[in-house]
PDB file of C-alpha atoms in Angstrom:
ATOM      1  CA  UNK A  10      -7.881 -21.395 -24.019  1.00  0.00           C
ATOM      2  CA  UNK A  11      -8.831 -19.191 -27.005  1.00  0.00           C
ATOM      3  CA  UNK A  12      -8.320 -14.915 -26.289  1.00  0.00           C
ATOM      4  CA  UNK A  13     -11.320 -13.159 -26.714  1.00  0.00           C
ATOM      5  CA  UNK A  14     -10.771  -9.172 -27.280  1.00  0.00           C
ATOM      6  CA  UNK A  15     -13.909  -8.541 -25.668  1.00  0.00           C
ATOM      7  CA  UNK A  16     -11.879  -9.660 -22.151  1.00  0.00           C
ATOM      8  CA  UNK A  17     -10.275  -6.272 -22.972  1.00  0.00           C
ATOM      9  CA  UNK A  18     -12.922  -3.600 -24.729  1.00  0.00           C
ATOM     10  CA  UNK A  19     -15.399  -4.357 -21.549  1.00  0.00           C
ATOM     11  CA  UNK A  20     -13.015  -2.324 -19.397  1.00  0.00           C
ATOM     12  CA  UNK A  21     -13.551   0.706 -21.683  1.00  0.00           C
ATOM     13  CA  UNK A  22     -16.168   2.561 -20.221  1.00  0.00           C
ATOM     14  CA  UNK A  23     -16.804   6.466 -19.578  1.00  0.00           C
ATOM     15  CA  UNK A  24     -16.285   4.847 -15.356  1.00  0.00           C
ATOM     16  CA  UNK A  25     -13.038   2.601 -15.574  1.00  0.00           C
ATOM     17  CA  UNK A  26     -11.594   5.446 -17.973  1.00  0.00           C
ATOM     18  CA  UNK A  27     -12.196   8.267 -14.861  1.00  0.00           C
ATOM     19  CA  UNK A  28     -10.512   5.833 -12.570  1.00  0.00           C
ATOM     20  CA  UNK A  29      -7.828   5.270 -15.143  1.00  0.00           C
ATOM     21  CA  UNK A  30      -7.412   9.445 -15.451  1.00  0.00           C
ATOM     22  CA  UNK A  31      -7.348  10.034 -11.647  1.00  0.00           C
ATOM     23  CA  UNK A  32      -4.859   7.567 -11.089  1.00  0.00           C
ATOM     24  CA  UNK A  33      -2.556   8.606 -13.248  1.00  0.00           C
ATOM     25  CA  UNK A  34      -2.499  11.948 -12.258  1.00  0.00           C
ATOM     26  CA  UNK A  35      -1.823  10.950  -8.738  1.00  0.00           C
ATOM     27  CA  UNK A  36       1.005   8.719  -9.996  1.00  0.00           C
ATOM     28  CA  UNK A  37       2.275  11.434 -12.504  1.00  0.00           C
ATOM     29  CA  UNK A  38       2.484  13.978  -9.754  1.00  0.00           C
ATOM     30  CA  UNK A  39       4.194  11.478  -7.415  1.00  0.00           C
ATOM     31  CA  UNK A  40       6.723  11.115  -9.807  1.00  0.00           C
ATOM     32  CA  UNK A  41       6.903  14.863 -10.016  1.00  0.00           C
ATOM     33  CA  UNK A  42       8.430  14.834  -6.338  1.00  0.00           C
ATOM     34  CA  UNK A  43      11.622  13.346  -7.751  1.00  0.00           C
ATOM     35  CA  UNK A  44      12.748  15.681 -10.578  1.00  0.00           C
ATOM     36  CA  UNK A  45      12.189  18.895  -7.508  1.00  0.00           C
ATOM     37  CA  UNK A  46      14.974  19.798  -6.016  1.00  0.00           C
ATOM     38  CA  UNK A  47      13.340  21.353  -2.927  1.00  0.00           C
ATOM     39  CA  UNK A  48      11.550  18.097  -2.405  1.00  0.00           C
ATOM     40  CA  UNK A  49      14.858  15.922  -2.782  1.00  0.00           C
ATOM     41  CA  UNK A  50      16.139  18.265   0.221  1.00  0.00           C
ATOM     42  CA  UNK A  51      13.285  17.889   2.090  1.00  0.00           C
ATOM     43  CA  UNK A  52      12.404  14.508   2.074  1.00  0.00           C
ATOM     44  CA  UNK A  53      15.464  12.820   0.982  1.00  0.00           C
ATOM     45  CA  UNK A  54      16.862  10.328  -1.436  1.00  0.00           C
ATOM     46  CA  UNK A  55      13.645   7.766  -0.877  1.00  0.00           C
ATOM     47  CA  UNK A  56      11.748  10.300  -3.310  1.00  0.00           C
ATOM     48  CA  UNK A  57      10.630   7.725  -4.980  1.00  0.00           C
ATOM     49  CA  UNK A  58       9.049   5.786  -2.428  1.00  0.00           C
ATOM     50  CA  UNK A  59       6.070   7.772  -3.081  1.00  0.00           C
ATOM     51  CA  UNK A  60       5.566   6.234  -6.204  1.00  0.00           C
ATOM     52  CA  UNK A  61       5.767   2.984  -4.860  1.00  0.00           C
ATOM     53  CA  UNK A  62       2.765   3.747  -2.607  1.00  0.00           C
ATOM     54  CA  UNK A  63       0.932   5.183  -5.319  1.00  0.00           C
ATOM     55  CA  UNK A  64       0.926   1.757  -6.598  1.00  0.00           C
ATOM     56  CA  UNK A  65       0.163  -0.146  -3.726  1.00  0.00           C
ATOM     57  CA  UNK A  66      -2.657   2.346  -2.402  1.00  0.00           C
ATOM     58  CA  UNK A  67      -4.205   4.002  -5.945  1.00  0.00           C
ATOM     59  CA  UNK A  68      -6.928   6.434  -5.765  1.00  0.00           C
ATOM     60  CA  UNK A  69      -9.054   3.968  -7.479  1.00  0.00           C
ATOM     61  CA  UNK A  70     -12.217   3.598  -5.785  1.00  0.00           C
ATOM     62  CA  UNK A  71     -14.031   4.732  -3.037  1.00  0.00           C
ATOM     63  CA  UNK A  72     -13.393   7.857  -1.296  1.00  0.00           C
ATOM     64  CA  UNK A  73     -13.723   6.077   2.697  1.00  0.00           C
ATOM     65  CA  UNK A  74     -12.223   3.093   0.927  1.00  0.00           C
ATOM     66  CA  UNK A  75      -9.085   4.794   0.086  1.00  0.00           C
ATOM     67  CA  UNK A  76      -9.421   6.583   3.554  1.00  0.00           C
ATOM     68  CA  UNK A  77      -9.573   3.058   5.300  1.00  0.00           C
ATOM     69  CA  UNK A  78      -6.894   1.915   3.534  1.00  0.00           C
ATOM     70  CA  UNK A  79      -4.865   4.850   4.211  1.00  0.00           C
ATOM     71  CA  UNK A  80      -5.232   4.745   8.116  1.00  0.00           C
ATOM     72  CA  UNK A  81      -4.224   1.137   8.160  1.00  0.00           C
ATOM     73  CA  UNK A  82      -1.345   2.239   6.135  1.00  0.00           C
ATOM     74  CA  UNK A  83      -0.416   4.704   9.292  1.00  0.00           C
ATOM     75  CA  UNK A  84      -1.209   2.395  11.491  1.00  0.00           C
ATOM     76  CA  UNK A  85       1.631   0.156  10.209  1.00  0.00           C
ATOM     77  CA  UNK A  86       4.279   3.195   9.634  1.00  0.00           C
ATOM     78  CA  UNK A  87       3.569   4.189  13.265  1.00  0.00           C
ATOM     79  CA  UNK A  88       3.564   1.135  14.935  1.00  0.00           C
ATOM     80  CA  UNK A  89       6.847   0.294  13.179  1.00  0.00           C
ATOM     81  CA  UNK A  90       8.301   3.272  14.148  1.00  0.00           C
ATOM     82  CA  UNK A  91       7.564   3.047  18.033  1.00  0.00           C
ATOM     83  CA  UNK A  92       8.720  -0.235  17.928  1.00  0.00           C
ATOM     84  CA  UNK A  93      11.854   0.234  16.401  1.00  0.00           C
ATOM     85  CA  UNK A  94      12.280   2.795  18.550  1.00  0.00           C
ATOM     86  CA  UNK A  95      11.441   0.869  21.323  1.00  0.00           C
ATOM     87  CA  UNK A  96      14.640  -1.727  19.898  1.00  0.00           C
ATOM     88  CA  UNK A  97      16.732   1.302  19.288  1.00  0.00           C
ATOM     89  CA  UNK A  98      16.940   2.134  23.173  1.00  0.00           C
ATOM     90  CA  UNK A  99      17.055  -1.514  24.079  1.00  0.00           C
ATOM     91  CA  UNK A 100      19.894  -2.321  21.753  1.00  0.00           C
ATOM     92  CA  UNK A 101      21.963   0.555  22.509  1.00  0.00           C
ATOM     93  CA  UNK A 102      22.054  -0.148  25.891  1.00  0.00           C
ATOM     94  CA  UNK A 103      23.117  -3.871  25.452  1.00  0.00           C
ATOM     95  CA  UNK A 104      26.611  -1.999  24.904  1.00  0.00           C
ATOM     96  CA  UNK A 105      28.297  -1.094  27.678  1.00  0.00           C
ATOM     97  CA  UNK A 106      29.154   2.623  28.237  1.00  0.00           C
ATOM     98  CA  UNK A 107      33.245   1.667  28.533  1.00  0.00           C
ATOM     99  CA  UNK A 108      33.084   0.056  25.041  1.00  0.00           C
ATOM    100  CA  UNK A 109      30.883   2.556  23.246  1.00  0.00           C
ATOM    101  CA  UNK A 110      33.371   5.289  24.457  1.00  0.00           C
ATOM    102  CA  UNK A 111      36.472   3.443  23.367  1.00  0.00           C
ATOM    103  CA  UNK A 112      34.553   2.867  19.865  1.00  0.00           C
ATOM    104  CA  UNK A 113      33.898   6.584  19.552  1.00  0.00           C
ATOM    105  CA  UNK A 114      37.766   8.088  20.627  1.00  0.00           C
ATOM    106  CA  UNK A 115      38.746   5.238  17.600  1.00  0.00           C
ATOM    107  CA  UNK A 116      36.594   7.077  15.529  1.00  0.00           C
ATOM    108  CA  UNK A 117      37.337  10.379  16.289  1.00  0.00           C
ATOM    109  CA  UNK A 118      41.463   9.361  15.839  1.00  0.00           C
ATOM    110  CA  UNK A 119      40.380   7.857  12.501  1.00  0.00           C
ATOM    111  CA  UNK A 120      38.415  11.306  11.719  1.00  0.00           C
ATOM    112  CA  UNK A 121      41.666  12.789  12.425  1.00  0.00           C
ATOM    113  CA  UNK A 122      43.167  11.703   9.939  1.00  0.00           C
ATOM    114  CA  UNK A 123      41.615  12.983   7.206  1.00  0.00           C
ATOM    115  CA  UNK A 124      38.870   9.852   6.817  1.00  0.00           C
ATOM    116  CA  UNK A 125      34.938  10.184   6.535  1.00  0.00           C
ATOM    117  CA  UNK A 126      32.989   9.970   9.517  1.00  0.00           C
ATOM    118  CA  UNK A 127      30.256   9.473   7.452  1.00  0.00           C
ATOM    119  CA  UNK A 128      31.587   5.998   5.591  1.00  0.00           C
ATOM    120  CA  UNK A 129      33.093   4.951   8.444  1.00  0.00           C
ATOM    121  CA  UNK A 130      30.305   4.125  10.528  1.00  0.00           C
ATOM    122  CA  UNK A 131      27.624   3.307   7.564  1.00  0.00           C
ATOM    123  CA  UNK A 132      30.967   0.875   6.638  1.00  0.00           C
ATOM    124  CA  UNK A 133      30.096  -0.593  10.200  1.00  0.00           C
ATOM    125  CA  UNK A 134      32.989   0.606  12.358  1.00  0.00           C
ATOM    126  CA  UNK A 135      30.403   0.907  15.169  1.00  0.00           C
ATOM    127  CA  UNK A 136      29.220  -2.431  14.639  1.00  0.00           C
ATOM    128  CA  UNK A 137      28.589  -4.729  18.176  1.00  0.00           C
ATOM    129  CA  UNK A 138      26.937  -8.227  18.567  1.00  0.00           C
ATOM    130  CA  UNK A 139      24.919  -7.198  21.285  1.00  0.00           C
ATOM    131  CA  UNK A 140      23.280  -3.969  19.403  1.00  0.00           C
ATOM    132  CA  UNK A 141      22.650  -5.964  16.462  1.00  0.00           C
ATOM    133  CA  UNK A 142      21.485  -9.486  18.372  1.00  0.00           C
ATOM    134  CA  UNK A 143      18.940  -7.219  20.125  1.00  0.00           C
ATOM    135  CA  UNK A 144      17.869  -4.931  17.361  1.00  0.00           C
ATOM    136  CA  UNK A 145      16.945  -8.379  15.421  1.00  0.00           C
ATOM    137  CA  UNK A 146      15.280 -10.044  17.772  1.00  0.00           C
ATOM    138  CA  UNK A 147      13.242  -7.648  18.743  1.00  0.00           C
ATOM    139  CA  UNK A 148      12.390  -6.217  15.697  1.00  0.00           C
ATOM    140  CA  UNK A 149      12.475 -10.034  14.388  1.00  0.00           C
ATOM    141  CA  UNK A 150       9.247 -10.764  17.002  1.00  0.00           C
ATOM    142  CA  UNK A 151       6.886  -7.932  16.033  1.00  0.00           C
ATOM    143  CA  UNK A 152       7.504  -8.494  12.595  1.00  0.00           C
ATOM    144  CA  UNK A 153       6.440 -12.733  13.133  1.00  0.00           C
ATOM    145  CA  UNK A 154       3.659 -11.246  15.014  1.00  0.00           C
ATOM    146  CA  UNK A 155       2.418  -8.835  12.082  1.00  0.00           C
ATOM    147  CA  UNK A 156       2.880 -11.813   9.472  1.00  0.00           C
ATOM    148  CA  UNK A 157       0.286 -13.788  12.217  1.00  0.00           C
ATOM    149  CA  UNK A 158      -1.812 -11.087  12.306  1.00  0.00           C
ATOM    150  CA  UNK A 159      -2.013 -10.299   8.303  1.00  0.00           C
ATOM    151  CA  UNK A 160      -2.654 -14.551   7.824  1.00  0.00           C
ATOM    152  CA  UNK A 161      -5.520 -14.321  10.344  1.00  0.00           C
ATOM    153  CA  UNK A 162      -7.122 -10.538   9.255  1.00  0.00           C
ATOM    154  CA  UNK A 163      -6.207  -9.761   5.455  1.00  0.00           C
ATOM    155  CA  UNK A 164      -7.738  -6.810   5.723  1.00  0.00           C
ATOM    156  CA  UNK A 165      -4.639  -5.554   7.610  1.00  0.00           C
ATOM    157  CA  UNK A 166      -2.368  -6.105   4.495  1.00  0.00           C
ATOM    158  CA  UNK A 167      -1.302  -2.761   4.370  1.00  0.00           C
ATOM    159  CA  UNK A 168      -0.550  -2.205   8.185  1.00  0.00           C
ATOM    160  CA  UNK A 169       0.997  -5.535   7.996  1.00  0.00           C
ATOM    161  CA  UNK A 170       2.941  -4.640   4.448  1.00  0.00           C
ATOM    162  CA  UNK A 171       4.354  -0.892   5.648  1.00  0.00           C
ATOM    163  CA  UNK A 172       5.317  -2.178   9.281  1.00  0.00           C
ATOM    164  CA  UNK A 173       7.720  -4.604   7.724  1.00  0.00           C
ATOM    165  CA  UNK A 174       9.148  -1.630   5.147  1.00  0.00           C
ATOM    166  CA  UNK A 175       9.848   0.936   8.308  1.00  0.00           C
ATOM    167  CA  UNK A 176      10.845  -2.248   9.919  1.00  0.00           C
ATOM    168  CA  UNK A 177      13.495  -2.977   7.680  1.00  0.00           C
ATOM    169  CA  UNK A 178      15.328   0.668   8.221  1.00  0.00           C
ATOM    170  CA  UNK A 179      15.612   0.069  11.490  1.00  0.00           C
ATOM    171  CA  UNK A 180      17.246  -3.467  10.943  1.00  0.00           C
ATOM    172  CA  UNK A 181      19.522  -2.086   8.808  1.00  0.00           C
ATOM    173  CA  UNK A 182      20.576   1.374   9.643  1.00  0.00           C
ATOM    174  CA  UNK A 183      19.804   0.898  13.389  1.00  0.00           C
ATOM    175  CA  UNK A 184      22.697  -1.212  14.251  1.00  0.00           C
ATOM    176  CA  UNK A 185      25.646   0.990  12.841  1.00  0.00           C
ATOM    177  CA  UNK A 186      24.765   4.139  14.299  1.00  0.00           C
ATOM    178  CA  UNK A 187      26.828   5.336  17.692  1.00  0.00           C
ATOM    179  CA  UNK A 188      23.869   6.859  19.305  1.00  0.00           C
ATOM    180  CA  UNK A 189      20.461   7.402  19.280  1.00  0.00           C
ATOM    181  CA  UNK A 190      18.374   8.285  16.409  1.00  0.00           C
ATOM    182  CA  UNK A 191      14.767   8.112  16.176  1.00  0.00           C
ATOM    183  CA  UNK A 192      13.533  10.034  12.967  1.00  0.00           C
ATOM    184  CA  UNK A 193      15.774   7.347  10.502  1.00  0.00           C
ATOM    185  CA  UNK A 194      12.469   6.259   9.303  1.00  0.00           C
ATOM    186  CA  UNK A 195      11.811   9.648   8.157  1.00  0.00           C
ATOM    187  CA  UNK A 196      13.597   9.070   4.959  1.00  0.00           C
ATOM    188  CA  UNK A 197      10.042   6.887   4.001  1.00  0.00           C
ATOM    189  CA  UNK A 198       7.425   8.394   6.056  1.00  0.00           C
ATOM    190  CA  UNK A 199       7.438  11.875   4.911  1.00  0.00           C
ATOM    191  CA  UNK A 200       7.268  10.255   1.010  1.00  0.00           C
ATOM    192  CA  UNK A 201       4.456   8.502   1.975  1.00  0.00           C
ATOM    193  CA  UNK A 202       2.526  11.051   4.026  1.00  0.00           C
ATOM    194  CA  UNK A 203       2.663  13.156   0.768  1.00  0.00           C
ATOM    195  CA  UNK A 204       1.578  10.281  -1.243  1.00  0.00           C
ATOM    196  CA  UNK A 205      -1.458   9.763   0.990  1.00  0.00           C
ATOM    197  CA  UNK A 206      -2.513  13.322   0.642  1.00  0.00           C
ATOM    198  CA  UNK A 207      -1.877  13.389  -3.304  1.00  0.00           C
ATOM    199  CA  UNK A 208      -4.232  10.580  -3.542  1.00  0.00           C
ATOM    200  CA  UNK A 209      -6.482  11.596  -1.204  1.00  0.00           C
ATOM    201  CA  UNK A 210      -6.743  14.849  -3.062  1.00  0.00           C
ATOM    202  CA  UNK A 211      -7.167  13.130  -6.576  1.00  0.00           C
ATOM    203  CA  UNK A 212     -10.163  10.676  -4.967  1.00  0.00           C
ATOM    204  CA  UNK A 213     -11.595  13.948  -3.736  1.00  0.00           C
ATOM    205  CA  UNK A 214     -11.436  16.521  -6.619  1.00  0.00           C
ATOM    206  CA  UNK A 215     -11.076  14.358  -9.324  1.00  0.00           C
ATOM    207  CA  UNK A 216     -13.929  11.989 -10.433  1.00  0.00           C
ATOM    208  CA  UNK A 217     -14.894  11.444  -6.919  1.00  0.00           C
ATOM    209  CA  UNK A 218     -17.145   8.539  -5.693  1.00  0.00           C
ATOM    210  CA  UNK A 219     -19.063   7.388  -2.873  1.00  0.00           C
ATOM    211  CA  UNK A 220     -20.116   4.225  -1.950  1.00  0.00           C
ATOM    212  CA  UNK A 221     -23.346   4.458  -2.734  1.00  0.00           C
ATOM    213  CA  UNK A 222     -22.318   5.457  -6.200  1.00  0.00           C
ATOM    214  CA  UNK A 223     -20.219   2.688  -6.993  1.00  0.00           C
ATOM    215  CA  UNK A 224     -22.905  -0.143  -5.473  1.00  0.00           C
ATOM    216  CA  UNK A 225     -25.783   1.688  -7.290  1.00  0.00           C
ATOM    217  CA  UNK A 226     -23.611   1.439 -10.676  1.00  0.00           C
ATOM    218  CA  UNK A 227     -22.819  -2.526  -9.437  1.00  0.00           C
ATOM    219  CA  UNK A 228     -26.397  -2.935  -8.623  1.00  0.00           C
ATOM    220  CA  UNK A 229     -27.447  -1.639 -12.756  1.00  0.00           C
ATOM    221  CA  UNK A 230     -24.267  -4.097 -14.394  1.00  0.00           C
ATOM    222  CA  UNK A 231     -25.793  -6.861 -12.401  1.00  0.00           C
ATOM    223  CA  UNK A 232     -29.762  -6.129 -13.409  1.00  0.00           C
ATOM    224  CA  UNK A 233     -28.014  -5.901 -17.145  1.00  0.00           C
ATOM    225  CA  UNK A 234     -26.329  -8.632 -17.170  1.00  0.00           C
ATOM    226  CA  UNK A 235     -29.543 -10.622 -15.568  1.00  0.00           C
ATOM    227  CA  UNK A 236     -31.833  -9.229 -18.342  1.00  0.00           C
ATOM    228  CA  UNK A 237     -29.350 -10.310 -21.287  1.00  0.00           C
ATOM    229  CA  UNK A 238     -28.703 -13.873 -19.905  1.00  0.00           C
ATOM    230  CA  UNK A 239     -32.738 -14.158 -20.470  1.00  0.00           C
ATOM    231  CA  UNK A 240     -32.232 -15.110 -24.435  1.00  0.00           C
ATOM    232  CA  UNK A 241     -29.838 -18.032 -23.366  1.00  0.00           C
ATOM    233  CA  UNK A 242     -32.300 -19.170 -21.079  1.00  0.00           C
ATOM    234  CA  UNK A 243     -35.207 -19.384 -23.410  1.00  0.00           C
ATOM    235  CA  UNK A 244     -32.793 -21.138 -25.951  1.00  0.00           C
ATOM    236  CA  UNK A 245     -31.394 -23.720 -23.271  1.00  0.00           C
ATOM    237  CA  UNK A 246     -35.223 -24.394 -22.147  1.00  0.00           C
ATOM    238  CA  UNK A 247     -36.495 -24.845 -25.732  1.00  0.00           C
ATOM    239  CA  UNK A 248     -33.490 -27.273 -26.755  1.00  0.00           C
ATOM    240  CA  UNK A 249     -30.804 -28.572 -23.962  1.00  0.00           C
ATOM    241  CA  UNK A 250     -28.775 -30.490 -26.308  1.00  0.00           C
ATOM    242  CA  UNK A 251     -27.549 -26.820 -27.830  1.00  0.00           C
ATOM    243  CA  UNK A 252     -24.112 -25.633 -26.919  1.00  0.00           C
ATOM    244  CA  UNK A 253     -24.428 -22.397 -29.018  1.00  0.00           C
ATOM    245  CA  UNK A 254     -24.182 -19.713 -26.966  1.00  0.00           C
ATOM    246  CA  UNK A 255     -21.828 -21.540 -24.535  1.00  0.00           C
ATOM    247  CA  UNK A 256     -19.013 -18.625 -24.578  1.00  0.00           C
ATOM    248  CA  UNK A 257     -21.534 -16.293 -24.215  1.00  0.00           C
ATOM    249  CA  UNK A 258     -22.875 -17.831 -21.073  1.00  0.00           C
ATOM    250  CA  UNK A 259     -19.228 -18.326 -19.676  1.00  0.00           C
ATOM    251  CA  UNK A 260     -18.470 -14.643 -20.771  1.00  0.00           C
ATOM    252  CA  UNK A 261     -21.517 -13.435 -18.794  1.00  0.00           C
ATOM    253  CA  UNK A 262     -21.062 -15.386 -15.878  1.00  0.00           C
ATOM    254  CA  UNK A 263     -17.841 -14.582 -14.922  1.00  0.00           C
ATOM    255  CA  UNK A 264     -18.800 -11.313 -15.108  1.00  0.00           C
ATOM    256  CA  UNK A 265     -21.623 -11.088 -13.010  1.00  0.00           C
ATOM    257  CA  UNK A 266     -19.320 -12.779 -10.445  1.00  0.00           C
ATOM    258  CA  UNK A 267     -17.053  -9.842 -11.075  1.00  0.00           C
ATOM    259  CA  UNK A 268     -19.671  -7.380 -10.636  1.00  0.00           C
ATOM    260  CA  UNK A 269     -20.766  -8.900  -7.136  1.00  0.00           C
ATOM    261  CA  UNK A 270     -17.327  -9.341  -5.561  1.00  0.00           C
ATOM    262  CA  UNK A 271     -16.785  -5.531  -6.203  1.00  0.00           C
ATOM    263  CA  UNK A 272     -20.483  -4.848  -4.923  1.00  0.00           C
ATOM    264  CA  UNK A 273     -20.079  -6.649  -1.859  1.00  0.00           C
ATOM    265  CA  UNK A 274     -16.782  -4.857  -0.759  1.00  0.00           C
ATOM    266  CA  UNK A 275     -18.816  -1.518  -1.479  1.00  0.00           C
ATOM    267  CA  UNK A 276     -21.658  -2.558   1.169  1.00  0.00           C
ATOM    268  CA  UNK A 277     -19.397  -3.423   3.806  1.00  0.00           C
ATOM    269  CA  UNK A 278     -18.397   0.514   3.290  1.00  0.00           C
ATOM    270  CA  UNK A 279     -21.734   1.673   2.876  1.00  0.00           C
ATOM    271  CA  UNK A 280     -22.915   2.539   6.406  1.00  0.00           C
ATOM    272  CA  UNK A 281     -19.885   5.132   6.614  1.00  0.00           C
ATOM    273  CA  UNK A 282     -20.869   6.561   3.167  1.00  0.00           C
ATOM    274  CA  UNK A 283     -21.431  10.258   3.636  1.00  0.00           C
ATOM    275  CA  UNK A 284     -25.350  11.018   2.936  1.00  0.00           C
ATOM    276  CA  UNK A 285     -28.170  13.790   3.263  1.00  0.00           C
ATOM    277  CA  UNK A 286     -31.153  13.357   4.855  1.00  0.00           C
ATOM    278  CA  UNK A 287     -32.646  10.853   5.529  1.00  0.00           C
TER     279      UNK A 287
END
């Protein structure tokens, strides 16, 4: 299949090149959150999990579509979090008291001696069947369930996506820990909270656009593209046989098709478009 540069110079436009700007600048000051040393305090050492969601949730469209697709993103962060939570206090108490206590003077002895409490347990000296049996089969369920539900609605991808990412601290930091701890997931929420309102900021204040912007603009690339495949018709009804302008049709078909799958995800977004009167 020959390359055609036009594939790439139709994507330069005064519009793609204002969603290319605003998303870098939410990515570049993502990436900011790593080199600052307060941050690193505050949030941890999964900094750069805020890039990551930069690149899985870009400011790159719609202002209520990026707010949709942020609140399904919390919906999966929080969901995973009371759930794991939920495993956390069932898993815990698979272990009996006696045996939990005995695990805990061992440690403090081997604390005594000059040893990390720290390494020790992340090394698994707190380890036990039954925590870590329950903590994956309950965790192991939901996460079945979420794969169901993102197969059945794919508009859930995100929820579905960031449940199985706090998920996964749970699995693996859950089961070595002596006691309780809820906020673990911390470590990737308060990344991605920031992240959120960086991008939500940049859709805002930078190049915003509404819905009825981006349709209207749709709407005009369609009636274009209508209006130039006029020529081809004329020269297809005045000889059938020709094959001249066969690329050109191709080129302006699939673009057209382009144009409409983007317009018809900005309808379905259109009745929550903010408007003035009437």
């Amino acid at each position: 299949m020959a390359f055609h540069i036009g594939v790439i110079t139709q994507h330069f436009n005064a519009r793609e090149l204002k969603t290319l700007f605003r998303c870098s600048v939410a990515f570049w000051v993502a990436s900011l959150l790593i080199f600052i040393q307060s941050t690193l305090q505050a949030f941890g050492s999964a900094v750069f999990f805020a890039c990551i969601v930069t690149a899985i949730l870009p400011p790159s469209g719609v202002v209520m579509v990026f707010v949709f697709g942020g609140l399904t993103m919390i919906v999966g962060v929080t969901l995973a979090w009371a759930w794991g939570v939920i495993a956390m206090k069932a898993a815990l108490a698979a272990r009996p008291a006696l045996i939990t206590n005995a695990r805990l003077q061992a440690l403090a002895q081997y604390v005594s001696s000059g040893n990390s409490a720290q390494i020790a347990i992340y090394n698994g000296f707190m380890l036990d069947t039954r925590v870590t049996v329950t903590f994956f089969c309950i965790i192991g369920i939901m996460i079945y369930l979420m794969a169901r539900l993102r197969a059945k609605v794919p508009k859930l991808t995100l929820t579905a996506v960031f449940f199985w990412v706090v998920s996964d601290i749970f699995l693996t930091i859950g089961p070595l820990l002596p006691s309780f701890q809820g906020t673990i997931p911390l470590v990737l929420v308060k990344p991605a909270a920031a992240t959120i309102a960086i991008n939500l900021a940049c859709s805002i204040f930078i190049f915003p656009e509404s819905a009825s912007h981006f349709a209207l603009a749709h709407i005009l690339e369609l009636v274009d593209n209508a209006a130039r495949g006029i020529p081809y018709v004329k020269t297809y009804l005045s000889d059938p046989t020709s094959s001249t302008h066969d690329h050109e049709i191709r080129s302006l078909k699939s673009k057209t098709i382009e144009r409409w799958t983007a317009l018809e995800s900005a309808l379905t977004f259109l009745s929550f478009d903010f408007s003035f009167g009437y």
